[in-house]
Tab-separated table of N, CA and C in Angstrom:
chain	number	residue	atom	x	y	z
N	1	MET	N	-36.959	0.829	-15.849
N	1	MET	CA	-35.765	0.523	-15.175
N	1	MET	C	-36.580	0.164	-13.868
N	2	ALA	N	-35.615	-1.033	-12.962
N	2	ALA	CA	-35.385	-1.551	-12.061
N	2	ALA	C	-34.445	-0.817	-11.839
N	3	THR	N	-34.675	-0.247	-10.235
N	3	THR	CA	-33.670	0.358	-9.075
N	3	THR	C	-32.892	-0.779	-8.342
N	4	LYS	N	-31.220	-0.460	-7.959
N	4	LYS	CA	-30.876	-1.704	-7.385
N	4	LYS	C	-30.659	-0.811	-5.644
N	5	THR	N	-30.729	-1.747	-5.110
N	5	THR	CA	-31.102	-1.509	-3.838
N	5	THR	C	-30.111	-2.515	-3.238
N	6	GLY	N	-29.638	-1.347	-2.368
N	6	GLY	CA	-28.019	-1.952	-0.884
N	6	GLY	C	-28.173	-2.900	-0.550
N	7	ILE	N	-27.348	-3.646	0.220
N	7	ILE	CA	-28.607	-4.246	1.677
N	7	ILE	C	-28.036	-3.375	2.931
N	8	SER	N	-27.331	-2.483	2.638
N	8	SER	CA	-27.580	-0.924	3.639
N	8	SER	C	-28.628	-0.527	3.613
N	9	GLU	N	-29.522	-0.560	3.174
N	9	GLU	CA	-30.845	0.101	1.801
N	9	GLU	C	-31.978	-0.563	2.716
N	10	LEU	N	-31.942	-1.852	3.242
N	10	LEU	CA	-32.596	-2.983	4.112
N	10	LEU	C	-33.501	-3.140	5.258
N	11	PRO	N	-34.340	-3.262	5.378
N	11	PRO	CA	-34.520	-2.353	7.204
N	11	PRO	C	-33.365	-3.739	8.388
N	12	HIS	N	-33.785	-3.255	8.991
N	12	HIS	CA	-32.374	-4.444	9.997
N	12	HIS	C	-33.635	-5.618	10.432
N	13	ASP	N	-34.778	-5.335	10.591
N	13	ASP	CA	-35.732	-6.669	10.765
N	13	ASP	C	-35.886	-7.556	9.467
N	14	VAL	N	-35.679	-7.264	8.489
N	14	VAL	CA	-35.184	-8.033	7.086
N	14	VAL	C	-34.464	-8.543	7.226
N	15	ILE	N	-33.145	-7.991	7.619
N	15	ILE	CA	-32.076	-8.793	7.618
N	15	ILE	C	-31.854	-10.138	8.758
N	16	SER	N	-32.527	-9.216	9.733
N	16	SER	CA	-32.471	-9.958	11.381
N	16	SER	C	-33.121	-11.399	10.871
N	17	LEU	N	-34.184	-11.381	9.905
N	17	LEU	CA	-35.299	-12.447	9.626
N	17	LEU	C	-34.576	-13.236	8.946
N	18	LEU	N	-33.843	-13.358	7.832
N	18	LEU	CA	-33.072	-13.917	7.163
N	18	LEU	C	-31.980	-14.413	7.006
N	19	ILE	N	-31.193	-14.011	8.369
N	19	ILE	CA	-29.773	-14.497	9.447
N	19	ILE	C	-31.088	-15.755	9.661
N	20	SER	N	-32.081	-15.107	10.310
N	20	SER	CA	-32.341	-16.354	11.250
N	20	SER	C	-32.860	-17.552	11.011
N	21	PHE	N	-32.937	-17.953	9.285
N	21	PHE	CA	-32.991	-18.877	8.628
N	21	PHE	C	-31.960	-19.926	8.366
N	22	THR	N	-30.365	-18.969	9.035
N	22	THR	CA	-29.750	-20.119	8.451
N	22	THR	C	-28.832	-20.991	9.487
N	23	SER	N	-28.093	-21.738	9.899
N	23	SER	CA	-27.458	-21.707	10.921
N	23	SER	C	-26.626	-21.078	11.938
N	24	LEU	N	-26.562	-21.948	13.026
N	24	LEU	CA	-25.914	-20.651	13.807
N	24	LEU	C	-24.598	-20.251	13.370
N	25	ALA	N	-23.722	-21.275	12.689
N	25	ALA	CA	-21.980	-21.050	12.008
N	25	ALA	C	-22.090	-19.739	11.045
N	26	ASP	N	-23.354	-20.041	10.477
N	26	ASP	CA	-23.767	-19.330	9.015
N	26	ASP	C	-23.749	-18.396	9.093
N	27	ALA	N	-24.328	-17.879	11.028
N	27	ALA	CA	-25.074	-16.789	11.208
N	27	ALA	C	-24.069	-16.105	11.563
N	28	VAL	N	-23.097	-16.533	12.115
N	28	VAL	CA	-22.130	-15.994	12.769
N	28	VAL	C	-20.805	-15.522	12.085
N	29	ARG	N	-21.028	-16.397	10.708
N	29	ARG	CA	-19.721	-15.977	9.831
N	29	ARG	C	-20.275	-15.265	8.298
N	30	LEU	N	-22.032	-14.625	8.725
N	30	LEU	CA	-22.369	-13.933	8.181
N	30	LEU	C	-22.818	-12.729	8.810
N	31	MET	N	-22.225	-12.121	9.713
N	31	MET	CA	-22.368	-10.887	10.680
N	31	MET	C	-21.037	-10.824	11.193
N	32	THR	N	-20.059	-11.750	10.813
N	32	THR	CA	-18.913	-11.010	10.526
N	32	THR	C	-18.318	-10.111	9.380
N	33	ILE	N	-19.160	-10.554	8.234
N	33	ILE	CA	-18.641	-9.809	7.124
N	33	ILE	C	-20.044	-8.627	7.201
N	34	LEU	N	-21.107	-8.836	7.152
N	34	LEU	CA	-22.004	-7.930	6.488
N	34	LEU	C	-21.867	-6.583	7.248
N	35	SER	N	-21.563	-6.311	8.568
N	35	SER	CA	-21.201	-4.914	8.468
N	35	SER	C	-20.568	-4.621	7.951
N	36	ARG	N	-19.402	-4.998	7.447
N	36	ARG	CA	-18.147	-4.539	6.747
N	36	ARG	C	-18.910	-4.098	5.391
N	37	ALA	N	-19.693	-4.832	4.340
N	37	ALA	CA	-20.212	-5.185	3.347
N	37	ALA	C	-21.093	-3.964	3.499
N	38	ALA	N	-21.761	-3.935	4.359
N	38	ALA	CA	-22.929	-3.114	4.795
N	38	ALA	C	-22.279	-1.469	4.132
N	39	SER	N	-21.435	-1.449	4.409
N	39	SER	CA	-21.169	-0.042	4.842
N	39	SER	C	-20.550	0.712	2.893
N	40	GLU	N	-20.342	1.624	3.205
N	40	GLU	CA	-20.332	2.481	2.047
N	40	GLU	C	-18.914	2.529	1.190
N	41	LEU	N	-17.883	1.118	2.283
N	41	LEU	CA	-16.973	0.978	1.887
N	41	LEU	C	-17.452	0.016	0.567
N	42	VAL	N	-18.201	-0.673	0.671
N	42	VAL	CA	-18.583	-1.762	-0.285
N	42	VAL	C	-18.870	-1.472	-1.885
N	43	GLU	N	-17.718	-0.489	-2.144
N	43	GLU	CA	-17.606	-0.375	-3.215
N	43	GLU	C	-16.213	-0.695	-3.610
N	44	ASP	N	-15.564	-1.235	-2.386
N	44	ASP	CA	-13.880	-1.606	-2.919
N	44	ASP	C	-14.373	-3.311	-3.353
N	45	ALA	N	-12.925	-3.179	-3.809
N	45	ALA	CA	-13.598	-5.001	-5.036
N	45	ALA	C	-12.971	-5.894	-3.492
N	46	SER	N	-11.985	-5.633	-2.621
N	46	SER	CA	-11.448	-6.331	-2.170
N	46	SER	C	-12.597	-7.236	-0.980
N	47	LEU	N	-13.375	-6.120	-1.274
N	47	LEU	CA	-14.985	-6.229	0.467
N	47	LEU	C	-15.630	-6.868	-0.120
N	48	LYS	N	-15.897	-6.339	-1.773
N	48	LYS	CA	-16.657	-7.528	-2.471
N	48	LYS	C	-16.670	-8.854	-2.973
N	49	GLN	N	-15.593	-9.183	-2.669
N	49	GLN	CA	-14.923	-10.666	-3.252
N	49	GLN	C	-14.956	-10.911	-1.433
N	50	LEU	N	-14.908	-10.587	-0.774
N	50	LEU	CA	-14.658	-11.434	0.731
N	50	LEU	C	-16.691	-11.261	1.319
N	51	TYR	N	-17.200	-10.394	0.473
N	51	TYR	CA	-18.884	-10.847	0.864
N	51	TYR	C	-18.886	-12.030	-0.049
N	52	PHE	N	-18.754	-11.622	-1.002
N	52	PHE	CA	-19.529	-12.792	-2.185
N	52	PHE	C	-19.120	-14.054	-1.929
N	53	ARG	N	-17.527	-14.251	-1.411
N	53	ARG	CA	-16.458	-15.769	-1.256
N	53	ARG	C	-15.964	-15.535	-0.282
N	54	PRO	N	-16.456	-15.478	1.137
N	54	PRO	CA	-15.528	-15.362	2.220
N	54	PRO	C	-14.635	-16.242	2.646
N	55	TYR	N	-14.454	-17.714	1.929
N	55	TYR	CA	-13.950	-18.720	2.427
N	55	TYR	C	-12.702	-18.617	1.486
N	56	LYS	N	-12.525	-17.987	0.499
N	56	LYS	CA	-11.446	-18.062	-0.522
N	56	LYS	C	-10.503	-16.974	0.196
N	57	PRO	N	-9.044	-16.637	0.100
N	57	PRO	CA	-8.202	-15.690	0.051
N	57	PRO	C	-8.727	-14.349	-0.343
N	58	ILE	N	-8.524	-13.345	-0.085
N	58	ILE	CA	-8.455	-11.910	-1.351
N	58	ILE	C	-7.227	-11.334	-0.572
N	59	LEU	N	-6.324	-11.066	-1.587
N	59	LEU	CA	-5.502	-9.816	-0.847
N	59	LEU	C	-5.885	-8.477	-0.655
N	60	ILE	N	-5.155	-8.425	0.338
N	60	ILE	CA	-5.350	-6.821	1.017
N	60	ILE	C	-3.753	-6.118	0.620
N	61	ASP	N	-3.616	-4.440	1.719
N	61	ASP	CA	-2.682	-3.713	2.014
N	61	ASP	C	-1.890	-3.463	0.921
N	62	ASP	N	-2.610	-3.966	-0.305
N	62	ASP	CA	-1.698	-3.765	-1.565
N	62	ASP	C	-0.647	-4.764	-1.984
N	63	GLY	N	-1.474	-6.514	-1.728
N	63	GLY	CA	-1.175	-6.947	-2.291
N	63	GLY	C	-0.015	-7.770	-0.946
N	64	SER	N	0.277	-7.241	0.280
N	64	SER	CA	1.669	-7.579	1.065
N	64	SER	C	0.675	-8.702	2.033
N	65	MET	N	-0.832	-8.808	2.060
N	65	MET	CA	-1.376	-10.061	3.239
N	65	MET	C	-2.606	-10.350	2.505
N	66	SER	N	-3.131	-11.911	2.641
N	66	SER	CA	-4.162	-12.016	2.551
N	66	SER	C	-5.522	-12.638	3.776
N	67	PHE	N	-6.507	-12.294	3.515
N	67	PHE	CA	-7.546	-12.657	4.676
N	67	PHE	C	-8.381	-13.593	3.839
N	68	ALA	N	-9.028	-14.342	4.844
N	68	ALA	CA	-10.195	-14.813	4.972
N	68	ALA	C	-10.529	-15.783	6.968
N	69	LEU	N	-11.993	-16.079	6.263
N	69	LEU	CA	-12.539	-16.538	6.553
N	69	LEU	C	-12.623	-17.924	7.394
N	70	GLU	N	-12.449	-18.793	8.228
N	70	GLU	CA	-12.112	-20.218	8.429
N	70	GLU	C	-13.787	-20.612	8.096
N	71	LYS	N	-13.441	-21.617	7.485
N	71	LYS	CA	-14.447	-21.837	6.979
N	71	LYS	C	-16.278	-22.880	8.219
N	72	SER	N	-16.059	-23.506	9.051
N	72	SER	CA	-15.984	-24.444	9.883
N	72	SER	C	-16.535	-23.278	11.428
N	73	THR	N	-15.927	-21.840	11.347
N	73	THR	CA	-16.035	-21.420	12.689
N	73	THR	C	-16.279	-19.162	12.441
N	74	GLY	N	-16.032	-19.237	10.987
N	74	GLY	CA	-15.835	-17.725	10.678
N	74	GLY	C	-14.681	-17.155	10.887
N	75	ALA	N	-13.998	-17.611	11.922
N	75	ALA	CA	-13.073	-17.116	12.357
N	75	ALA	C	-11.338	-16.639	11.219
N	76	LYS	N	-10.838	-15.208	11.761
N	76	LYS	CA	-10.535	-14.525	10.753
N	76	LYS	C	-8.754	-15.578	9.948
N	77	CYS	N	-8.361	-15.810	9.576
N	77	CYS	CA	-7.315	-15.875	9.109
N	77	CYS	C	-6.408	-14.637	8.057
N	78	LEU	N	-4.977	-14.799	8.553
N	78	LEU	CA	-4.198	-13.832	7.762
N	78	LEU	C	-2.829	-14.591	7.613
N	79	MET	N	-2.777	-13.902	6.576
N	79	MET	CA	-1.295	-14.262	6.053
N	79	MET	C	-0.683	-13.268	5.368
N	80	ILE	N	0.444	-13.470	5.660
N	80	ILE	CA	1.506	-11.933	5.549
N	80	ILE	C	2.467	-12.544	4.452
N	81	SER	N	2.587	-11.965	3.470
N	81	SER	CA	3.125	-12.169	2.080
N	81	SER	C	5.224	-12.217	2.638
N	82	PRO	N	6.053	-13.427	2.021
N	82	PRO	CA	7.420	-13.044	1.701
N	82	PRO	C	7.884	-12.008	2.066
N	83	LYS	N	7.653	-10.497	0.972
N	83	LYS	CA	8.384	-9.622	1.167
N	83	LYS	C	7.681	-8.844	1.961
N	84	GLU	N	6.735	-9.186	3.212
N	84	GLU	CA	6.676	-8.244	4.222
N	84	GLU	C	7.296	-8.860	5.362
N	85	LEU	N	8.117	-9.778	5.339
N	85	LEU	CA	8.472	-10.694	6.425
N	85	LEU	C	10.270	-10.107	5.951
N	86	ARG	N	10.470	-10.388	7.197
N	86	ARG	CA	11.993	-9.711	8.070
N	86	ARG	C	12.827	-10.880	8.193
N	87	ILE	N	13.401	-11.239	6.944
N	87	ILE	CA	13.934	-12.229	6.985
N	87	ILE	C	15.804	-11.980	6.838
N	88	THR	N	16.814	-12.597	7.618
N	88	THR	CA	17.681	-12.325	8.013
N	88	THR	C	18.330	-12.508	6.998
N	89	TRP	N	19.330	-11.367	6.287
N	89	TRP	CA	19.996	-11.263	5.145
N	89	TRP	C	19.441	-11.291	3.934
N	90	GLY	N	17.702	-10.633	3.989
N	90	GLY	CA	17.064	-11.270	3.105
N	90	GLY	C	16.742	-10.166	1.718
N	91	ASP	N	17.876	-8.835	2.083
N	91	ASP	CA	18.293	-8.245	0.928
N	91	ASP	C	19.666	-8.678	0.339
N	92	ASP	N	20.073	-9.369	0.709
N	92	ASP	CA	21.267	-10.127	-0.002
N	92	ASP	C	20.829	-11.211	-0.922
N	93	ARG	N	20.750	-10.822	-1.981
N	93	ARG	CA	20.473	-11.669	-3.695
N	93	ARG	C	21.681	-12.300	-3.682
N	94	SER	N	22.942	-12.598	-2.744
N	94	SER	CA	23.626	-13.561	-3.229
N	94	SER	C	22.818	-15.299	-2.230
N	95	TYR	N	22.245	-14.417	-0.704
N	95	TYR	CA	21.451	-15.739	0.283
N	95	TYR	C	20.241	-16.117	-0.429
N	96	TRP	N	18.912	-14.816	-0.398
N	96	TRP	CA	17.672	-14.887	-1.163
N	96	TRP	C	17.434	-14.606	-2.313
N	97	THR	N	16.439	-14.891	-2.945
N	97	THR	CA	15.884	-14.465	-4.265
N	97	THR	C	14.569	-14.689	-3.676
N	98	PHE	N	13.738	-13.430	-4.782
N	98	PHE	CA	12.569	-13.724	-4.729
N	98	PHE	C	11.689	-13.843	-5.739
N	99	PRO	N	11.937	-14.684	-6.597
N	99	PRO	CA	11.194	-14.866	-7.473
N	99	PRO	C	9.794	-15.519	-7.905
N	100	THR	N	9.139	-15.266	-8.853
N	100	THR	CA	7.621	-15.114	-9.263
N	100	THR	C	7.086	-16.936	-9.035
N	101	ASN	N	6.003	-17.024	-8.370
N	101	ASN	CA	5.601	-18.250	-8.425
N	101	ASN	C	3.921	-18.695	-8.736
N	102	CYS	N	3.493	-18.890	-9.880
N	102	CYS	CA	1.773	-19.014	-9.699
N	102	CYS	C	1.202	-19.239	-8.915
N	103	ASN	N	1.763	-20.377	-8.266
N	103	ASN	CA	1.318	-21.657	-7.060
N	103	ASN	C	1.483	-20.395	-5.862
N	104	SER	N	1.872	-19.483	-6.177
N	104	SER	CA	2.314	-18.903	-4.390
N	104	SER	C	0.690	-17.708	-4.579
N	105	ARG	N	-0.270	-17.536	-3.692
N	105	ARG	CA	-1.263	-16.627	-3.017
N	105	ARG	C	-0.652	-15.059	-3.169
N	106	PHE	N	0.283	-14.922	-3.521
N	106	PHE	CA	0.998	-13.552	-3.524
N	106	PHE	C	1.792	-13.504	-4.860
N	107	GLY	N	2.197	-14.193	-5.708
N	107	GLY	CA	3.001	-14.621	-7.042
N	107	GLY	C	4.210	-14.256	-6.852
N	108	VAL	N	4.790	-14.249	-5.501
N	108	VAL	CA	5.783	-14.009	-5.198
N	108	VAL	C	6.406	-15.057	-3.796
N	109	VAL	N	7.606	-15.579	-3.955
N	109	VAL	CA	8.120	-16.248	-3.259
N	109	VAL	C	9.613	-15.813	-2.940
N	110	ALA	N	9.940	-16.193	-1.250
N	110	ALA	CA	11.292	-16.134	-0.439
N	110	ALA	C	11.696	-17.699	-0.797
N	111	GLU	N	12.730	-17.632	-1.431
N	111	GLU	CA	14.055	-18.935	-1.763
N	111	GLU	C	15.572	-18.701	-1.287
N	112	LEU	N	15.539	-19.557	-0.287
N	112	LEU	CA	17.338	-19.935	0.240
N	112	LEU	C	17.793	-19.998	-0.889
N	113	LEU	N	19.034	-19.420	-1.050
N	113	LEU	CA	20.051	-19.979	-2.160
N	113	LEU	C	20.884	-20.891	-1.491
N	114	HIS	N	21.486	-19.889	-0.745
N	114	HIS	CA	22.336	-20.878	-0.213
N	114	HIS	C	23.049	-19.937	1.339
N	115	VAL	N	23.098	-20.794	2.372
N	115	VAL	CA	24.570	-20.192	3.081
N	115	VAL	C	24.829	-21.498	4.379
N	116	ILE	N	26.280	-20.980	5.036
N	116	ILE	CA	26.409	-21.567	5.604
N	116	ILE	C	25.923	-20.746	7.291
N	117	LEU	N	25.793	-21.689	7.993
N	117	LEU	CA	25.609	-21.032	9.356
N	117	LEU	C	26.663	-21.183	10.274
N	118	GLN	N	27.102	-19.864	10.761
N	118	GLN	CA	28.531	-20.006	12.002
N	118	GLN	C	27.375	-20.400	13.077
N	119	PRO	N	28.316	-20.543	14.421
N	119	PRO	CA	28.368	-21.175	15.536
N	119	PRO	C	28.112	-20.313	16.202
N	120	ARG	N	27.843	-19.120	16.290
N	120	ARG	CA	27.231	-17.953	17.189
N	120	ARG	C	25.813	-18.476	16.944
N	121	TRP	N	25.273	-19.111	16.242
N	121	TRP	CA	23.766	-19.022	15.338
N	121	TRP	C	22.952	-20.519	16.324
N	122	ARG	N	24.023	-20.777	17.379
N	122	ARG	CA	23.471	-21.840	17.273
N	122	ARG	C	22.121	-21.739	18.882
N	123	LYS	N	21.265	-22.324	18.950
N	123	LYS	CA	20.460	-22.461	19.843
N	123	LYS	C	19.545	-23.632	20.237
N	124	VAL	N	19.364	-23.940	21.502
N	124	VAL	CA	18.993	-25.146	21.402
N	124	VAL	C	17.548	-25.044	21.780
N	125	PRO	N	17.352	-25.969	20.567
N	125	PRO	CA	15.512	-25.788	20.753
N	125	PRO	C	14.799	-26.492	21.693
N	126	LYS	N	13.527	-25.183	22.078
N	126	LYS	CA	12.722	-25.264	23.066
N	126	LYS	C	11.281	-26.309	23.362
N	127	LYS	N	11.325	-26.938	22.371
N	127	LYS	CA	10.117	-28.552	22.237
N	127	LYS	C	10.857	-29.014	20.740
N	128	ALA	N	9.996	-30.071	21.070
N	128	ALA	CA	10.102	-31.083	19.613
N	128	ALA	C	9.750	-30.632	18.343
N	129	PRO	N	11.190	-30.851	16.792
N	129	PRO	CA	11.005	-29.798	16.052
N	129	PRO	C	9.640	-30.679	15.116
N	130	GLN	N	8.863	-29.599	14.328
N	130	GLN	CA	7.733	-30.542	13.990
N	130	GLN	C	7.951	-30.519	12.631
N	131	THR	N	7.162	-31.600	12.040
N	131	THR	CA	6.696	-32.382	11.086
N	131	THR	C	6.193	-31.467	10.393
N	132	PRO	N	6.850	-31.482	8.594
N	132	PRO	CA	5.979	-31.010	7.831
N	132	PRO	C	5.054	-31.591	7.365
N	133	ARG	N	3.582	-30.941	7.197
N	133	ARG	CA	2.885	-32.025	6.588
N	133	ARG	C	2.730	-30.715	4.891
N	134	MET	N	1.183	-32.096	4.111
N	134	MET	CA	0.905	-31.182	3.181
N	134	MET	C	-0.044	-30.621	2.924
N	135	ARG	N	-0.413	-29.112	2.090
N	135	ARG	CA	-0.889	-28.771	2.321
N	135	ARG	C	-2.129	-28.446	1.175
N	136	ASP	N	-1.827	-28.885	0.078
N	136	ASP	CA	-2.261	-28.955	-1.045
N	136	ASP	C	-1.467	-30.136	-1.711
N	137	GLU	N	-1.489	-29.706	-3.353
N	137	GLU	CA	-0.286	-30.179	-4.083
N	137	GLU	C	0.922	-29.932	-4.146
N	138	VAL	N	1.452	-28.521	-3.887
N	138	VAL	CA	2.339	-28.358	-4.316
N	138	VAL	C	2.690	-27.770	-2.802
N	139	TRP	N	2.548	-27.213	-1.899
N	139	TRP	CA	2.985	-26.535	-1.046
N	139	TRP	C	2.812	-27.486	0.895
N	140	MET	N	3.670	-27.282	0.977
N	140	MET	CA	3.908	-28.214	3.038
N	140	MET	C	3.395	-27.120	3.890
N	141	GLU	N	3.500	-27.180	4.975
N	141	GLU	CA	3.290	-26.468	6.166
N	141	GLU	C	3.501	-26.938	7.888
N	142	ILE	N	4.101	-25.964	8.003
N	142	ILE	CA	4.549	-26.161	9.637
N	142	ILE	C	4.539	-25.517	10.636
N	143	GLU	N	3.399	-26.136	11.825
N	143	GLU	CA	3.022	-25.406	12.385
N	143	GLU	C	4.035	-24.836	13.293
N	144	MET	N	3.949	-23.840	13.443
N	144	MET	CA	4.943	-23.163	14.255
N	144	MET	C	4.696	-22.641	15.475
N	145	GLY	N	3.609	-22.927	16.377
N	145	GLY	CA	3.400	-22.568	17.689
N	145	GLY	C	2.483	-22.413	18.159
N	146	GLN	N	1.711	-21.594	18.556
N	146	GLN	CA	0.491	-21.026	19.195
N	146	GLN	C	0.548	-19.916	20.127
N	147	PHE	N	-0.602	-19.194	20.411
N	147	PHE	CA	-0.175	-17.933	21.015
N	147	PHE	C	-2.163	-17.416	21.377
N	148	PHE	N	-1.742	-17.220	22.553
N	148	PHE	CA	-3.446	-16.340	22.894
N	148	PHE	C	-3.568	-14.971	22.855
N	149	ASN	N	-4.949	-15.030	21.874
N	149	ASN	CA	-5.198	-13.613	21.896
N	149	ASN	C	-6.801	-12.969	22.585
N	150	ASP	N	-6.784	-12.462	23.594
N	150	ASP	CA	-7.865	-12.598	23.978
N	150	ASP	C	-8.505	-10.854	23.290
N	151	ASP	N	-8.455	-11.118	22.224
N	151	ASP	CA	-9.663	-9.653	21.804
N	151	ASP	C	-8.573	-8.313	21.987
N	152	ARG	N	-7.409	-8.250	22.464
N	152	ARG	CA	-6.593	-7.051	22.654
N	152	ARG	C	-5.734	-7.012	21.622
N	153	ASP	N	-5.553	-5.334	20.997
N	153	ASP	CA	-4.206	-5.502	20.077
N	153	ASP	C	-2.904	-5.869	20.582
N	154	GLN	N	-2.051	-6.232	19.923
N	154	GLN	CA	-0.758	-7.223	20.905
N	154	GLN	C	-0.070	-7.386	19.357
N	155	VAL	N	1.712	-7.041	20.093
N	155	VAL	CA	2.143	-7.527	18.871
N	155	VAL	C	2.582	-8.633	19.257
N	156	VAL	N	3.166	-9.452	17.842
N	156	VAL	CA	3.318	-10.847	17.758
N	156	VAL	C	4.188	-11.559	17.040
N	157	ARG	N	5.859	-11.614	17.985
N	157	ARG	CA	6.986	-12.194	16.900
N	157	ARG	C	7.120	-13.471	16.768
N	158	VAL	N	7.607	-13.839	15.506
N	158	VAL	CA	7.305	-14.933	15.411
N	158	VAL	C	8.504	-15.639	14.613
N	159	LYS	N	9.067	-16.794	15.078
N	159	LYS	CA	10.764	-16.458	14.719
N	159	LYS	C	11.123	-17.980	14.303
N	160	PHE	N	11.221	-18.166	12.884
N	160	PHE	CA	11.654	-19.462	12.296
N	160	PHE	C	12.673	-19.829	11.721
N	161	GLN	N	13.403	-21.057	12.788
N	161	GLN	CA	14.919	-20.978	12.509
N	161	GLN	C	15.268	-22.427	12.218
N	162	GLN	N	15.924	-23.290	11.549
N	162	GLN	CA	16.658	-24.140	12.097
N	162	GLN	C	18.500	-24.126	11.691
N	163	VAL	N	18.911	-24.009	13.219
N	163	VAL	CA	20.210	-23.571	13.465
N	163	VAL	C	21.734	-25.350	13.498
N	164	LYS	N	22.012	-25.584	12.687
N	164	LYS	CA	23.342	-26.292	13.282
N	164	LYS	C	24.289	-26.072	12.654
N	165	GLU	N	25.709	-26.742	13.874
N	165	GLU	CA	27.075	-25.523	13.226
N	165	GLU	C	27.125	-25.885	12.291
N	166	MET	N	27.646	-25.100	11.489
N	166	MET	CA	28.434	-25.185	10.000
N	166	MET	C	27.585	-25.971	9.165
N	167	ASN	N	26.532	-26.255	9.039
N	167	ASN	CA	25.713	-26.612	8.202
N	167	ASN	C	25.555	-26.195	6.656
N	168	TRP	N	25.454	-26.390	5.896
N	168	TRP	CA	24.650	-25.615	4.667
N	168	TRP	C	23.181	-25.355	4.695
N	169	LYS	N	22.827	-24.720	4.293
N	169	LYS	CA	21.447	-24.624	3.936
N	169	LYS	C	21.204	-24.134	2.951
N	170	ARG	N	19.438	-24.439	2.364
N	170	ARG	CA	19.321	-23.696	0.754
N	170	ARG	C	17.948	-24.513	0.241
N	171	GLY	N	17.512	-23.834	-0.514
N	171	GLY	CA	16.172	-24.370	-1.106
N	171	GLY	C	14.583	-24.430	-0.362
N	172	LEU	N	15.006	-23.600	1.191
N	172	LEU	CA	13.686	-23.404	1.840
N	172	LEU	C	13.246	-22.140	0.900
N	173	ILE	N	11.615	-22.618	0.898
N	173	ILE	CA	10.738	-21.713	-0.254
N	173	ILE	C	9.831	-21.377	0.916
N	174	VAL	N	9.601	-20.079	0.888
N	174	VAL	CA	8.572	-19.407	1.585
N	174	VAL	C	7.540	-18.529	1.164
N	175	GLN	N	6.207	-19.142	1.227
N	175	GLN	CA	5.262	-18.448	0.690
N	175	GLN	C	4.924	-17.434	1.908
N	176	GLY	N	5.192	-17.818	2.750
N	176	GLY	CA	4.591	-16.701	3.932
N	176	GLY	C	3.877	-17.078	5.252
N	177	ILE	N	3.899	-16.410	5.673
N	177	ILE	CA	3.216	-16.509	7.164
N	177	ILE	C	1.754	-16.412	7.808
N	178	GLU	N	1.130	-17.607	7.855
N	178	GLU	CA	-0.371	-17.476	8.305
N	178	GLU	C	-0.872	-17.401	9.084
N	179	PHE	N	-1.393	-16.943	10.177
N	179	PHE	CA	-2.297	-16.927	11.045
N	179	PHE	C	-3.250	-17.279	11.000
N	180	ARG	N	-3.934	-18.819	11.857
N	180	ARG	CA	-5.438	-18.872	11.832
N	180	ARG	C	-5.490	-19.817	13.169
N	181	PRO	N	-7.081	-20.061	13.766
N	181	PRO	CA	-7.833	-20.323	14.707
N	181	PRO	C	-7.029	-21.705	15.097
N	182	LYS	N	-7.033	-21.654	15.927
N	182	LYS	CA	-6.540	-23.495	15.923
N	182	LYS	C	-8.025	-23.989	16.264
N	183	ASN	N	-8.378	-25.221	15.880
N	183	ASN	CA	-9.626	-26.074	16.189
N	183	ASN	C	-9.463	-26.816	17.028
């Protein structure tokens, strides 16, 4: 009867030799996930998914976020579910609803039903408005900005708004907010 050998049981020099046969980019991507996959946590289904399909987003934190590696660099990409976002009037069902959506990564989206914004909400834009780009057959994306993280844990606050005096807003559907490296 054959026995199973986990990657954590392989000698380090064997792992190093195997990695040396890959490209530099593949080696970086592999090393990003290898340390976690080799740990005792490999029984976790999401870690197994990450190990075998590192570029396909996996749900983490009880489905409130997704994680993937960027294909060309191995950099981390994180997306936050709309249910985890602090949306103004998000808990008022006369303004927002959270319907299920099979095209959404999280199975649910935030949908703005209708709201009229008052003059006190007016702000002057800091830069030119961003133009939405098609992401795939279903979703469009808007680049909301950039920030620099020098490998320290820091709080990042994201604010998305489009406000004109006494203007009705409706129909915005939010799948989530994704943080990914700038190429």
